[in-house]
mmCIF file of C-alpha atoms in Angstrom:
data_model
loop_
_atom_site.group_PDB
_atom_site.id
_atom_site.type_symbol
_atom_site.label_atom_id
_atom_site.label_comp_id
_atom_site.label_asym_id
_atom_site.label_seq_id
_atom_site.Cartn_x
_atom_site.Cartn_y
_atom_site.Cartn_z
ATOM 1 C CA MET A 1 0.000 0.000 0.000
ATOM 2 C CA ILE A 2 1.248 3.444 -0.956
ATOM 3 C CA MET A 3 -0.089 6.573 0.725
ATOM 4 C CA ILE A 4 -1.105 9.078 -1.922
ATOM 5 C CA GLY A 5 -2.507 12.574 -1.865
ATOM 6 C CA PHE A 6 -3.912 15.168 -4.228
ATOM 7 C CA VAL A 7 -4.416 18.923 -4.105
ATOM 8 C CA ILE A 8 -7.242 20.030 -6.382
ATOM 9 C CA ASP A 9 -8.190 23.591 -7.287
ATOM 10 C CA MET A 10 -11.599 24.039 -8.867
ATOM 11 C CA GLU A 11 -13.810 26.935 -9.898
ATOM 12 C CA PHE A 12 -17.530 27.268 -9.296
ATOM 13 C CA VAL A 13 -19.805 28.357 -12.125
ATOM 14 C CA TRP A 14 -22.319 29.970 -9.755
ATOM 15 C CA GLY A 15 -22.272 28.096 -6.459
ATOM 16 C CA TYR A 16 -23.392 24.872 -4.902
ATOM 17 C CA GLN A 17 -26.538 22.953 -4.024
ATOM 18 C CA CYS A 18 -26.750 19.806 -1.934
ATOM 19 C CA ASN A 19 -29.659 17.457 -2.601
ATOM 20 C CA THR A 20 -30.736 14.644 -0.296
ATOM 21 C CA ILE A 21 -31.390 11.398 -2.144
ATOM 22 C CA GLY A 22 -35.089 10.581 -1.975
ATOM 23 C CA LEU A 23 -36.188 14.128 -1.187
ATOM 24 C CA SER A 24 -37.018 16.914 -3.593
ATOM 25 C CA ARG A 25 -36.826 19.515 -0.859
ATOM 26 C CA SER A 26 -33.157 20.232 -0.237
ATOM 27 C CA PRO A 27 -31.709 20.706 3.269
ATOM 28 C CA VAL A 28 -30.587 23.975 4.805
ATOM 29 C CA PRO A 29 -27.706 25.133 2.583
ATOM 30 C CA TYR A 30 -24.122 24.580 3.697
ATOM 31 C CA LEU A 31 -21.430 27.213 3.452
ATOM 32 C CA TYR A 32 -19.300 24.769 1.472
ATOM 33 C CA PRO A 33 -19.847 21.398 -0.204
ATOM 34 C CA PRO A 34 -19.614 18.675 2.475
ATOM 35 C CA PRO A 35 -16.614 16.322 2.235
ATOM 36 C CA SER A 36 -19.004 13.460 1.454
ATOM 37 C CA SER A 37 -20.222 15.408 -1.602
ATOM 38 C CA PHE A 38 -16.628 15.672 -2.812
ATOM 39 C CA LEU A 39 -16.250 11.897 -2.377
ATOM 40 C CA GLY A 40 -19.480 11.572 -4.357
ATOM 41 C CA ALA A 41 -17.972 13.675 -7.149
ATOM 42 C CA ILE A 42 -14.929 11.371 -7.232
ATOM 43 C CA ALA A 43 -17.239 8.331 -7.271
ATOM 44 C CA GLU A 44 -19.230 9.748 -10.196
ATOM 45 C CA SER A 45 -16.018 10.366 -12.146
ATOM 46 C CA ILE A 46 -14.880 6.779 -11.533
ATOM 47 C CA ALA A 47 -18.296 5.312 -12.397
ATOM 48 C CA ARG A 48 -18.472 7.119 -15.729
ATOM 49 C CA TYR A 49 -14.897 6.333 -16.772
ATOM 50 C CA TYR A 50 -15.035 2.636 -15.839
ATOM 51 C CA ASN A 51 -18.644 2.115 -17.015
ATOM 52 C CA LEU A 52 -19.818 1.059 -13.575
ATOM 53 C CA GLY A 53 -23.139 2.878 -13.789
ATOM 54 C CA GLU A 54 -24.430 5.735 -11.662
ATOM 55 C CA ASN A 55 -27.319 4.087 -9.817
ATOM 56 C CA ILE A 56 -27.718 4.697 -6.078
ATOM 57 C CA ASN A 57 -26.342 1.306 -4.992
ATOM 58 C CA LYS A 58 -23.221 1.577 -7.130
ATOM 59 C CA SER A 59 -22.588 5.172 -6.101
ATOM 60 C CA SER A 60 -22.899 4.243 -2.425
ATOM 61 C CA GLU A 61 -20.490 1.326 -2.886
ATOM 62 C CA LEU A 62 -17.908 3.574 -4.537
ATOM 63 C CA ILE A 63 -18.213 6.238 -1.847
ATOM 64 C CA ARG A 64 -17.783 3.611 0.893
ATOM 65 C CA ALA A 65 -14.690 2.229 -0.861
ATOM 66 C CA LEU A 66 -13.188 5.732 -0.988
ATOM 67 C CA SER A 67 -14.132 6.377 2.640
ATOM 68 C CA GLU A 68 -12.389 3.188 3.800
ATOM 69 C CA LYS A 69 -9.103 4.327 2.234
ATOM 70 C CA LEU A 70 -9.484 7.970 3.276
ATOM 71 C CA ARG A 71 -6.915 9.454 5.631
ATOM 72 C CA ALA A 72 -7.587 13.169 5.298
ATOM 73 C CA ILE A 73 -9.958 15.469 3.468
ATOM 74 C CA ALA A 74 -9.954 19.239 3.850
ATOM 75 C CA PHE A 75 -10.749 22.380 1.911
ATOM 76 C CA ARG A 76 -10.308 26.132 1.995
ATOM 77 C CA PRO A 77 -11.710 28.969 -0.126
ATOM 78 C CA LEU A 78 -9.104 30.795 -2.202
ATOM 79 C CA ASN A 79 -10.954 33.933 -3.276
ATOM 80 C CA PHE A 80 -14.666 33.932 -2.446
ATOM 81 C CA ILE A 81 -17.360 34.427 0.160
ATOM 82 C CA PRO A 82 -20.227 31.887 0.395
ATOM 83 C CA LEU A 83 -23.756 33.285 0.622
ATOM 84 C CA ARG A 84 -26.565 31.032 1.782
ATOM 85 C CA SER A 85 -29.976 31.449 0.211
ATOM 86 C CA ALA A 86 -33.202 29.606 -0.539
ATOM 87 C CA SER A 87 -35.138 29.718 -3.779
ATOM 88 C CA ARG A 88 -38.926 29.426 -3.880
ATOM 89 C CA GLU A 89 -39.421 27.993 -7.340
ATOM 90 C CA ARG A 90 -41.709 25.003 -7.755
ATOM 91 C CA ILE A 91 -40.156 21.770 -8.976
ATOM 92 C CA LEU A 92 -42.055 19.755 -11.574
ATOM 93 C CA ALA A 93 -43.044 16.365 -10.108
ATOM 94 C CA ILE A 94 -42.730 13.280 -12.319
ATOM 95 C CA LYS A 95 -44.465 10.498 -10.404
ATOM 96 C CA ILE A 96 -47.392 8.109 -10.161
ATOM 97 C CA THR A 97 -49.711 8.704 -7.221
ATOM 98 C CA GLN A 98 -52.763 6.489 -6.629
ATOM 99 C CA GLY A 99 -52.379 5.139 -10.151
ATOM 100 C CA LYS A 100 -52.398 8.610 -11.707
ATOM 101 C CA LEU A 101 -49.476 9.948 -13.722
ATOM 102 C CA PHE A 102 -48.109 13.385 -12.845
ATOM 103 C CA PRO A 103 -47.612 16.085 -14.022
ATOM 104 C CA SER A 104 -51.215 16.364 -15.103
ATOM 105 C CA PRO A 105 -52.936 19.380 -16.721
ATOM 106 C CA THR A 106 -56.111 18.466 -14.837
ATOM 107 C CA ASP A 107 -54.458 18.606 -11.392
ATOM 108 C CA LEU A 108 -51.832 21.330 -11.315
ATOM 109 C CA SER A 109 -51.674 21.501 -7.513
ATOM 110 C CA LYS A 110 -50.181 17.994 -7.345
ATOM 111 C CA SER A 111 -48.028 18.393 -10.440
ATOM 112 C CA PHE A 112 -45.347 20.327 -8.606
ATOM 113 C CA ASP A 113 -43.194 19.257 -5.709
ATOM 114 C CA SER A 114 -40.726 21.171 -3.561
ATOM 115 C CA VAL A 115 -41.412 24.787 -2.696
ATOM 116 C CA ARG A 116 -38.040 25.451 -1.108
ATOM 117 C CA ARG A 117 -34.524 24.707 -2.329
ATOM 118 C CA GLY A 118 -31.479 25.651 -0.291
ATOM 119 C CA LEU A 119 -28.430 26.739 -2.234
ATOM 120 C CA THR A 120 -25.150 28.543 -1.701
ATOM 121 C CA ILE A 121 -24.067 31.308 -4.046
ATOM 122 C CA VAL A 122 -20.367 32.157 -4.076
ATOM 123 C CA SER A 123 -19.149 35.719 -4.556
ATOM 124 C CA SER A 124 -15.589 36.270 -5.738
ATOM 125 C CA LEU A 125 -13.340 38.767 -3.974
ATOM 126 C CA THR A 126 -11.150 39.122 -7.070
ATOM 127 C CA ASP A 127 -11.508 39.468 -10.824
ATOM 128 C CA PHE A 128 -11.291 35.686 -11.177
ATOM 129 C CA ALA A 129 -13.953 32.984 -10.832
ATOM 130 C CA PRO A 130 -14.651 31.708 -7.283
ATOM 131 C CA ARG A 131 -12.095 29.011 -6.521
ATOM 132 C CA ILE A 132 -11.826 26.372 -3.775
ATOM 133 C CA ARG A 133 -8.894 24.106 -2.914
ATOM 134 C CA TRP A 134 -9.364 20.505 -1.791
ATOM 135 C CA THR A 135 -6.694 18.311 -0.246
ATOM 136 C CA VAL A 136 -7.400 14.605 -0.015
ATOM 137 C CA ILE A 137 -5.130 11.792 1.223
ATOM 138 C CA PHE A 138 -5.631 8.040 0.848
ATOM 139 C CA HIS A 139 -3.598 5.321 2.516
ATOM 140 C CA ASP A 140 -3.571 3.292 -0.709
ATOM 141 C CA ASN A 141 -3.298 4.182 -4.387
ATOM 142 C CA GLU A 142 -6.241 2.016 -5.460
ATOM 143 C CA ILE A 143 -9.709 0.895 -4.407
ATOM 144 C CA THR A 144 -11.529 -2.367 -5.139
ATOM 145 C CA VAL A 145 -15.110 -2.428 -6.457
ATOM 146 C CA ASP A 146 -16.787 -5.563 -7.843
ATOM 147 C CA ASN A 147 -13.433 -7.383 -7.527
ATOM 148 C CA LYS A 148 -11.967 -4.777 -9.865
ATOM 149 C CA LYS A 149 -8.954 -2.765 -8.802
ATOM 150 C CA ILE A 150 -9.320 0.910 -9.700
ATOM 151 C CA PRO A 151 -6.223 3.142 -9.463
ATOM 152 C CA LEU A 152 -6.530 6.504 -7.761
ATOM 153 C CA ASP A 153 -4.758 8.898 -10.107
ATOM 154 C CA ASP A 154 -4.979 12.551 -11.080
ATOM 155 C CA GLU A 155 -7.121 11.754 -14.150
ATOM 156 C CA ILE A 156 -10.028 10.931 -11.848
ATOM 157 C CA PHE A 157 -9.999 14.465 -10.468
ATOM 158 C CA TRP A 158 -9.583 16.125 -13.867
ATOM 159 C CA ARG A 159 -12.865 14.477 -14.950
ATOM 160 C CA ILE A 160 -14.930 15.975 -12.095
ATOM 161 C CA HIS A 161 -17.524 18.368 -13.509
ATOM 162 C CA ARG A 162 -19.913 18.914 -10.603
ATOM 163 C CA ILE A 163 -20.182 18.680 -6.818
ATOM 164 C CA GLY A 164 -23.664 18.103 -5.445
ATOM 165 C CA SER A 165 -26.688 18.553 -7.676
ATOM 166 C CA LYS A 166 -26.476 18.358 -11.468
ATOM 167 C CA GLU A 167 -26.763 22.136 -11.588
ATOM 168 C CA SER A 168 -23.712 22.598 -9.344
ATOM 169 C CA LEU A 169 -21.116 22.746 -12.086
ATOM 170 C CA VAL A 170 -17.410 23.154 -11.392
ATOM 171 C CA SER A 171 -14.293 23.359 -13.514
ATOM 172 C CA VAL A 172 -11.064 21.726 -12.341
ATOM 173 C CA VAL A 173 -8.190 24.175 -12.696
ATOM 174 C CA SER A 174 -5.243 22.161 -11.387
ATOM 175 C CA VAL A 175 -4.388 18.817 -9.800
ATOM 176 C CA PHE A 176 -1.144 18.300 -7.879
ATOM 177 C CA LYS A 177 0.377 15.216 -6.265
ATOM 178 C CA PRO A 178 2.336 16.701 -3.353
ATOM 179 C CA HIS A 179 4.903 15.114 -1.097
ATOM 180 C CA ILE A 180 3.125 13.939 2.073
ATOM 181 C CA ARG A 181 4.405 12.929 5.464
ATOM 182 C CA VAL A 182 2.963 12.494 8.951
ATOM 183 C CA VAL A 183 4.020 15.188 11.418
ATOM 184 C CA ASN A 184 4.139 13.882 14.988
ATOM 185 C CA THR A 185 3.504 17.161 16.765
ATOM 186 C CA LYS A 186 0.770 17.921 19.265
ATOM 187 C CA CYS A 187 -0.053 21.408 17.958
ATOM 188 C CA ASN A 188 0.129 22.998 14.547
ATOM 189 C CA ILE A 189 -1.361 25.786 12.437
ATOM 190 C CA THR A 190 -3.658 25.058 9.503
ATOM 191 C CA THR A 191 -5.546 27.124 6.947
ATOM 192 C CA TYR A 192 -7.813 24.203 6.014
ATOM 193 C CA SER A 193 -11.084 22.928 7.430
ATOM 194 C CA PHE A 194 -10.686 20.299 10.145
ATOM 195 C CA PRO A 195 -12.941 18.110 12.317
ATOM 196 C CA GLU A 196 -13.590 18.945 15.942
ATOM 197 C CA ILE A 197 -13.722 15.912 18.215
ATOM 198 C CA ASN A 198 -13.915 16.263 21.986
ATOM 199 C CA ARG A 199 -10.736 15.046 23.717
ATOM 200 C CA ALA A 200 -9.140 14.289 20.341
ATOM 201 C CA ILE A 201 -9.002 17.392 18.115
ATOM 202 C CA ASN A 202 -9.469 20.802 19.685
ATOM 203 C CA LEU A 203 -9.270 24.382 18.486
ATOM 204 C CA GLN A 204 -6.830 26.495 20.504
ATOM 205 C CA LYS A 205 -6.671 29.820 18.707
ATOM 206 C CA ILE A 206 -7.950 31.375 15.494
ATOM 207 C CA ILE A 207 -6.929 34.224 13.232
ATOM 208 C CA GLY A 208 -9.659 35.527 10.953
ATOM 209 C CA LYS A 209 -13.173 34.137 10.702
ATOM 210 C CA TRP A 210 -14.114 30.477 11.296
ATOM 211 C CA GLN A 211 -17.444 28.726 11.726
ATOM 212 C CA ILE A 212 -18.634 25.226 12.635
ATOM 213 C CA GLU A 213 -20.622 23.133 10.155
ATOM 214 C CA GLU A 214 -21.915 19.619 10.696
ATOM 215 C CA TYR A 215 -21.315 17.160 7.853
ATOM 216 C CA LEU A 216 -21.845 13.474 7.261
ATOM 217 C CA ASN A 217 -18.718 11.778 8.638
ATOM 218 C CA PRO A 218 -16.537 11.193 5.521
ATOM 219 C CA TYR A 219 -14.307 8.734 7.392
ATOM 220 C CA GLN A 220 -17.096 6.326 8.347
ATOM 221 C CA ILE A 221 -19.616 6.229 5.521
ATOM 222 C CA THR A 222 -21.818 3.187 6.051
ATOM 223 C CA LYS A 223 -24.133 1.052 3.944
ATOM 224 C CA ASN A 224 -26.995 3.029 5.463
ATOM 225 C CA LEU A 225 -25.815 6.192 3.709
ATOM 226 C CA ILE A 226 -29.290 7.459 2.807
ATOM 227 C CA GLN A 227 -30.731 6.664 6.248
ATOM 228 C CA ASP A 228 -27.817 8.472 7.911
ATOM 229 C CA ILE A 229 -28.501 11.573 5.816
ATOM 230 C CA LEU A 230 -32.259 11.535 6.388
ATOM 231 C CA GLY A 231 -31.898 10.736 10.104
ATOM 232 C CA HIS A 232 -29.059 13.189 10.654
ATOM 233 C CA GLN A 233 -26.889 10.381 12.052
ATOM 234 C CA ASN A 234 -23.161 9.653 11.805
ATOM 235 C CA MET A 235 -22.367 13.369 11.675
ATOM 236 C CA LEU A 236 -19.041 15.096 12.327
ATOM 237 C CA SER A 237 -18.484 18.767 13.187
ATOM 238 C CA PHE A 238 -15.953 20.689 11.096
ATOM 239 C CA TRP A 239 -14.382 24.084 11.624
ATOM 240 C CA VAL A 240 -14.428 25.858 8.252
ATOM 241 C CA PRO A 241 -12.547 29.054 7.288
ATOM 242 C CA LEU A 242 -14.339 32.121 5.924
ATOM 243 C CA LEU A 243 -12.547 34.763 3.916
ATOM 244 C CA THR A 244 -13.247 38.417 4.598
ATOM 245 C CA SER A 245 -10.502 39.660 2.272
ATOM 246 C CA ILE A 246 -7.778 38.230 0.067
ATOM 247 C CA ILE A 247 -5.033 39.685 2.228
ATOM 248 C CA ARG A 248 -6.062 38.082 5.529
ATOM 249 C CA ILE A 249 -6.100 34.283 5.308
ATOM 250 C CA PRO A 250 -7.912 32.525 8.202
ATOM 251 C CA LYS A 251 -5.608 30.380 10.317
ATOM 252 C CA ALA A 252 -6.247 28.075 13.248
ATOM 253 C CA ARG A 253 -3.973 26.607 15.887
ATOM 254 C CA VAL A 254 -5.126 23.032 16.432
ATOM 255 C CA GLU A 255 -4.231 20.605 19.195
ATOM 256 C CA ILE A 256 -4.420 16.826 18.676
ATOM 257 C CA THR A 257 -4.551 14.684 21.817
ATOM 258 C CA SER A 258 -5.482 11.303 20.284
ATOM 259 C CA ASN A 259 -3.193 8.751 18.668
ATOM 260 C CA GLN A 260 -5.910 8.078 16.075
ATOM 261 C CA TRP A 261 -5.423 11.510 14.498
ATOM 262 C CA CYS A 262 -2.410 13.424 13.224
ATOM 263 C CA PHE A 263 -1.149 16.300 11.084
ATOM 264 C CA TYR A 264 -0.132 15.704 7.483
ATOM 265 C CA GLU A 265 2.468 17.954 5.902
ATOM 266 C CA ILE A 266 1.639 18.900 2.325
ATOM 267 C CA LYS A 267 4.697 20.021 0.386
ATOM 268 C CA TYR A 268 4.748 21.411 -3.146
ATOM 269 C CA GLY A 269 8.267 20.962 -4.494
ATOM 270 C CA ASN A 270 10.509 22.965 -2.157
ATOM 271 C CA GLU A 271 8.272 25.983 -1.736
ATOM 272 C CA LEU A 272 4.889 25.778 -0.010
ATOM 273 C CA ILE A 273 4.187 23.762 3.123
ATOM 274 C CA GLU A 274 0.687 23.393 4.536
ATOM 275 C CA TYR A 275 -0.814 21.159 7.189
ATOM 276 C CA VAL A 276 -4.097 19.271 7.267
ATOM 277 C CA VAL A 277 -5.692 17.216 10.017
ATOM 278 C CA GLY A 278 -6.462 13.560 9.292
ATOM 279 C CA ARG A 279 -6.640 10.127 10.815
ATOM 280 C CA ARG A 280 -3.659 7.819 11.020
#
């Protein structure tokens, strides 16, 4: 097994929307795409390239396979501010209810579904498109699905075209394979999102603006993925950075007191060094 990591920069077209499988009404919008949605984007890329299909069962299997190999996943905005909002448009319902096909011109009230859709619009602080950076680390360079070994390489990330709903289009700008090593220090400074776990990972000090969001735990995605989402179970709190200007980058001093978690050093050539929090 070979530990491998990727740093991915991508641009939003307009923003992001997270849909819950089985529900037309979307949840309260997040500030950023949840880590599980990013794993879903990777799974979709793999499914399309290897002709595995994009049905719910196959997608869930791929996401679980990625989750099992996952060691760290983190993100940070590079040049934008997220703005939560909710649209009130009606969604056309395609369904059969009591043996009647909808939409129906004779029953317009039942021909439409959700009346509220949460979405996040991103506003750039520069002249460039809103851009986010993801860092993801796996403890192996391949996953196994249907007894088929699938390599985890940079081509998978280049093929990502959306995160979340089909309307949430993104464009991958760059993909790097940095040098990675475990840093055995108790405290460190990070500019990336990180999980908060009582008596394991704790925030000591912050510079700039940070906020807590609760996501589906990307490290322990189960077979009951849909039930976990609908029941708000298997959740993990994350501290996420918020830009207020391009000059002042949010930073956090993080303390790790559990042997199950550690800092990973991300090194680009001989120049930039960053740290992300992940599990051993």
